[in-house]
mmCIF file of C-alpha atoms in Angstrom:
data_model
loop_
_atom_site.group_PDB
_atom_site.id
_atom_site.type_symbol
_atom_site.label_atom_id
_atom_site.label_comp_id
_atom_site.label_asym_id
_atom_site.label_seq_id
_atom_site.Cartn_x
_atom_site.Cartn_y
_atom_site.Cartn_z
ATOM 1 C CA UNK A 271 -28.237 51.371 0.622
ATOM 2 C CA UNK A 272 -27.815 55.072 -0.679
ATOM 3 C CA UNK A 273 -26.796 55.299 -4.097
ATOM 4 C CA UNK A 274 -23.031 57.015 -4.042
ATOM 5 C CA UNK A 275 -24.046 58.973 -7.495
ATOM 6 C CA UNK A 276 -27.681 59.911 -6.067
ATOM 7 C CA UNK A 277 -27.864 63.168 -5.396
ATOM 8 C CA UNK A 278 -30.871 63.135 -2.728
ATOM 9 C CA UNK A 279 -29.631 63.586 1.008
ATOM 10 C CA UNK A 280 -32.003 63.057 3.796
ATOM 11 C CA UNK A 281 -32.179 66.888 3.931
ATOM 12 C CA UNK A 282 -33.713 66.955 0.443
ATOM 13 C CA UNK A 283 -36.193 64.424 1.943
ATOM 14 C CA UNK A 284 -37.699 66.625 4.198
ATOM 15 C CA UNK A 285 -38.926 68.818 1.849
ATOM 16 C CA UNK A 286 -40.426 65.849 -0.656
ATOM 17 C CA UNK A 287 -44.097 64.918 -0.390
ATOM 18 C CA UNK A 288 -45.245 61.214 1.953
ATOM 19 C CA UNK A 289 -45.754 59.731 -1.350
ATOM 20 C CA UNK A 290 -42.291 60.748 -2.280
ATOM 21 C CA UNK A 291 -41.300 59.320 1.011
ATOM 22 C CA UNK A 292 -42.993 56.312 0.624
ATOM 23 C CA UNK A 293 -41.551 55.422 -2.628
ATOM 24 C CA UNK A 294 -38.003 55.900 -1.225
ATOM 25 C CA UNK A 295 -39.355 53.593 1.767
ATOM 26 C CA UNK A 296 -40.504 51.136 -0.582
ATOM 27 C CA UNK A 297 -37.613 51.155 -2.684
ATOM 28 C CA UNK A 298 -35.205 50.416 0.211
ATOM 29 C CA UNK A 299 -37.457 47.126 1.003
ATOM 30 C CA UNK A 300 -36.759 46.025 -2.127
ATOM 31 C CA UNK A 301 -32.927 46.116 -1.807
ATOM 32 C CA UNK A 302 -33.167 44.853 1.834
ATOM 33 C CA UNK A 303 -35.389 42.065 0.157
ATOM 34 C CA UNK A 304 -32.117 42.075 -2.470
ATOM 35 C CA UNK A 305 -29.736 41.278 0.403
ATOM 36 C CA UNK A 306 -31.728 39.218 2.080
ATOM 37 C CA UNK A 307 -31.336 36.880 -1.255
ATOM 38 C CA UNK A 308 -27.872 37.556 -1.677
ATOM 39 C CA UNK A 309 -27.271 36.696 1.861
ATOM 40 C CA UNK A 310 -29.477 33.164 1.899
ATOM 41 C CA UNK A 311 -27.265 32.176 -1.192
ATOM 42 C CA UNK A 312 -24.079 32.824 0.503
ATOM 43 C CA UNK A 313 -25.045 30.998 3.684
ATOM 44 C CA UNK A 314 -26.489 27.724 1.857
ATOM 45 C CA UNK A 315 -23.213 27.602 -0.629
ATOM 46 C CA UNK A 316 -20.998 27.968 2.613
ATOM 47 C CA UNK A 317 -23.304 25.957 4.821
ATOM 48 C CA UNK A 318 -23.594 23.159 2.390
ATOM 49 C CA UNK A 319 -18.905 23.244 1.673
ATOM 50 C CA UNK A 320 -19.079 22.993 5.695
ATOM 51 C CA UNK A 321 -21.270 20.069 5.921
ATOM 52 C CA UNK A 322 -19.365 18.093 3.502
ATOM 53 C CA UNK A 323 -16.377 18.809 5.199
ATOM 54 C CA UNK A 324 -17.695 17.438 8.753
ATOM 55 C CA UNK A 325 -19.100 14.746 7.192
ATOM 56 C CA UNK A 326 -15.997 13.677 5.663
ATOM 57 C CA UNK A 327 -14.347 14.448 8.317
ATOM 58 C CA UNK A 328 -16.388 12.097 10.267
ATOM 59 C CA UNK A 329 -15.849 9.414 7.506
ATOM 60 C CA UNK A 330 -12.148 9.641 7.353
ATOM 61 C CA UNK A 331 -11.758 9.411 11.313
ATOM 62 C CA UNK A 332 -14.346 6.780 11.064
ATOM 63 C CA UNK A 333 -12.238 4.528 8.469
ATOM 64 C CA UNK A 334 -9.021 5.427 10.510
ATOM 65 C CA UNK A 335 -10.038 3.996 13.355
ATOM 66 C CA UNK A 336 -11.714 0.999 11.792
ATOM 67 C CA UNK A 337 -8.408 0.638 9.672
ATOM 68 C CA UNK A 338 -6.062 0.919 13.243
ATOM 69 C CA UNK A 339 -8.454 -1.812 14.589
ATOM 70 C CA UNK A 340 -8.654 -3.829 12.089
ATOM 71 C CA UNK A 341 -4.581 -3.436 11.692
ATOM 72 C CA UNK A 342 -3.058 -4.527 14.711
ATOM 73 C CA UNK A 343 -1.632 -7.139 12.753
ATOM 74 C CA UNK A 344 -1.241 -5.984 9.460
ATOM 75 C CA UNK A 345 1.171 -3.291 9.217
ATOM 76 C CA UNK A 346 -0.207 -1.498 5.690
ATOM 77 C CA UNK A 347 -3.604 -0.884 7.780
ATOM 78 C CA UNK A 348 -1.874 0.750 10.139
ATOM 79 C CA UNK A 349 -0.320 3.236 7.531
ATOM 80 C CA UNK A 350 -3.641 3.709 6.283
ATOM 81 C CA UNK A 351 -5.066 4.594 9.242
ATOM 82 C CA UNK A 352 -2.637 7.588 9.526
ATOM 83 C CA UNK A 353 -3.067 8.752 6.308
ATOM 84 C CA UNK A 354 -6.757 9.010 6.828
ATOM 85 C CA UNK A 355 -5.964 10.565 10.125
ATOM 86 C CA UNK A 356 -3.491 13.173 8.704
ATOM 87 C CA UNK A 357 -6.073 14.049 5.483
ATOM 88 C CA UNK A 358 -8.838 14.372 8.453
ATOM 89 C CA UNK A 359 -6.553 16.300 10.708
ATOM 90 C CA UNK A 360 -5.583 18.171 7.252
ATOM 91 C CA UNK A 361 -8.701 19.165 6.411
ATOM 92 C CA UNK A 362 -10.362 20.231 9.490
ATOM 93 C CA UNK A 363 -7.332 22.793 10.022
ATOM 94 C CA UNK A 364 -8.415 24.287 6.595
ATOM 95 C CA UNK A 365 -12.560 24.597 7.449
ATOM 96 C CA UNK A 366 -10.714 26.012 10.878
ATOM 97 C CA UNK A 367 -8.792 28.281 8.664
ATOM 98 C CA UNK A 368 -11.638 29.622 6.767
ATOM 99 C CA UNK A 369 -13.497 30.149 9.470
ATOM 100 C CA UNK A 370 -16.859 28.788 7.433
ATOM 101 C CA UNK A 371 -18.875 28.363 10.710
ATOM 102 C CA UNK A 372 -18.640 31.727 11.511
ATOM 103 C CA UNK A 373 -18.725 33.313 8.084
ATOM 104 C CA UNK A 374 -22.293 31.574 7.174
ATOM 105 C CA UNK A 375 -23.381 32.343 10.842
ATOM 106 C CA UNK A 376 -22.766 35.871 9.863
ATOM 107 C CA UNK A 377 -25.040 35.373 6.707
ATOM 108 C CA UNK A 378 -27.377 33.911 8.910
ATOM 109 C CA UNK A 379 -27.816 37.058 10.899
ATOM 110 C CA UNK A 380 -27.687 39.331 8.234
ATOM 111 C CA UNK A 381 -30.788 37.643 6.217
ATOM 112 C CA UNK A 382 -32.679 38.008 10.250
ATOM 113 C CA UNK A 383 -31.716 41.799 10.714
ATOM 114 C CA UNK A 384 -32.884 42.537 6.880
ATOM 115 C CA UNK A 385 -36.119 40.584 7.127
ATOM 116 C CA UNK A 386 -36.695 42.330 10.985
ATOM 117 C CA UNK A 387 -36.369 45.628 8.094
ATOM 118 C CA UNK A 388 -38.613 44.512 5.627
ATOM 119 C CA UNK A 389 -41.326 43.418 8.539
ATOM 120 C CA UNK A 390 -40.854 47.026 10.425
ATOM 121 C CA UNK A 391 -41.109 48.800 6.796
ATOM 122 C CA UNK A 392 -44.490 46.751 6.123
ATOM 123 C CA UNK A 393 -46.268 47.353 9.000
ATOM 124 C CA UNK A 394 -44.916 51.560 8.860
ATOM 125 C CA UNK A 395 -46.310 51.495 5.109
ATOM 126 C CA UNK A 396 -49.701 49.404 6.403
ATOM 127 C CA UNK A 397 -50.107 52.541 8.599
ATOM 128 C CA UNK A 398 -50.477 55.074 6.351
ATOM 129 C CA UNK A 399 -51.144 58.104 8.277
ATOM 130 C CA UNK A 400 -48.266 59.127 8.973
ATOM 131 C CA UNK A 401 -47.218 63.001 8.089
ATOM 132 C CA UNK A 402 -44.411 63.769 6.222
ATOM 133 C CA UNK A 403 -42.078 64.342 8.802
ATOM 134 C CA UNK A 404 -42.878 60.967 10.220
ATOM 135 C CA UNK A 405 -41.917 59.326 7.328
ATOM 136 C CA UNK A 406 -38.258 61.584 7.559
ATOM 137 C CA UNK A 407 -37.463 60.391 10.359
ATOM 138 C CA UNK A 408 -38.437 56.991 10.048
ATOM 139 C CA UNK A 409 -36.349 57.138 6.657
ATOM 140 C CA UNK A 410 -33.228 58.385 9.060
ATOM 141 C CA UNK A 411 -33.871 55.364 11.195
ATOM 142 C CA UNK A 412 -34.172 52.861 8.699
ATOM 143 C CA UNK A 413 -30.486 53.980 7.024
ATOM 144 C CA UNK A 414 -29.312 54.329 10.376
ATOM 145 C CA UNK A 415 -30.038 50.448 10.951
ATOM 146 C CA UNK A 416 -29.012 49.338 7.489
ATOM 147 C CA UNK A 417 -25.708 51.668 8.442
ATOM 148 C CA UNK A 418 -24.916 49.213 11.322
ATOM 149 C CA UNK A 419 -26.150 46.172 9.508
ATOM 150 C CA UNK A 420 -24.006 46.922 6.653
ATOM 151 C CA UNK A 421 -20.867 47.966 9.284
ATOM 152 C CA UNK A 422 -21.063 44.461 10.959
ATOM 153 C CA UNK A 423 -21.821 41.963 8.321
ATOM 154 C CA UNK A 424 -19.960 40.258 5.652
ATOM 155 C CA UNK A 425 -19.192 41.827 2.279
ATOM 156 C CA UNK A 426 -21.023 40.452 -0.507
#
């Protein structure tokens, strides 16, 4: 969330004013409210490819075994039920293979820890009484969470 080329350190911080403080605060909502974006586009794209896969999935072994029963006399229905069980097989290797289940669940958590963020943030700013200090160190713990956030979630 830090800017690499801004020059303000959390040590700087401590000797800015609240409203100083609160402006940083406010700014890092935003880009939590960024990611959180970012991260709900990325898990509907990858949620929606892994759908379609299952469902043709489901389709293909459907038709395969329709085609095997259907075949038991007619040889070409039986080598159309392999195919369709070989392009099933086929593709649910590949969704395997890019692990899409787990790389949208990943998303998924990563749009809950950033709006848990944006909902502790809220009701910090809604206090506002809080000394200047106060606000330092809640500004230490909020980059210390978006630290592990960031550390554990997929690049975007």
């Amino acid at each position: 969330m830090k800017d690499s080329n801004s020059s303000t350190s959390l040590t700087d911080l401590l000797e800015s004013s609240p409203k100083q403080k609160i402006l940083i605060i406010r700014k890092i909502m935003g880009e939590c409210k960024t990611k959180v974006k970012i991260h709900k586009k990325k898990y509907r794209k990858l949620k929606k490819i892994d759908d379609v896969v299952d469902a043709t999935n489901a389709l293909l072994t459907g038709a395969s075994i329709s085609c095997t029963i259907m075949g038991i006399g007619i040889p070409v229905l039986l080598i159309v039920s392999a195919s369709l069980s070989g392009i099933s097989f086929i593709s649910s290797r590949v969704q395997d293979k890019y692990n899409l289940k787990q790389r949208y669940e990943q998303h998924k958590l990563s749009i809950h820890q950033y709006s848990n963020i944006i909902r502790e943030i809220t009701s910090v700013l809604t206090k506002n009484n809080l000394t200047s200090e106060e606000y330092h160190n809640y500004l230490t713990e909020i980059y210390d969470k978006i630290s592990l956030i960031e550390d554990s979630s997929i690049i975007i």
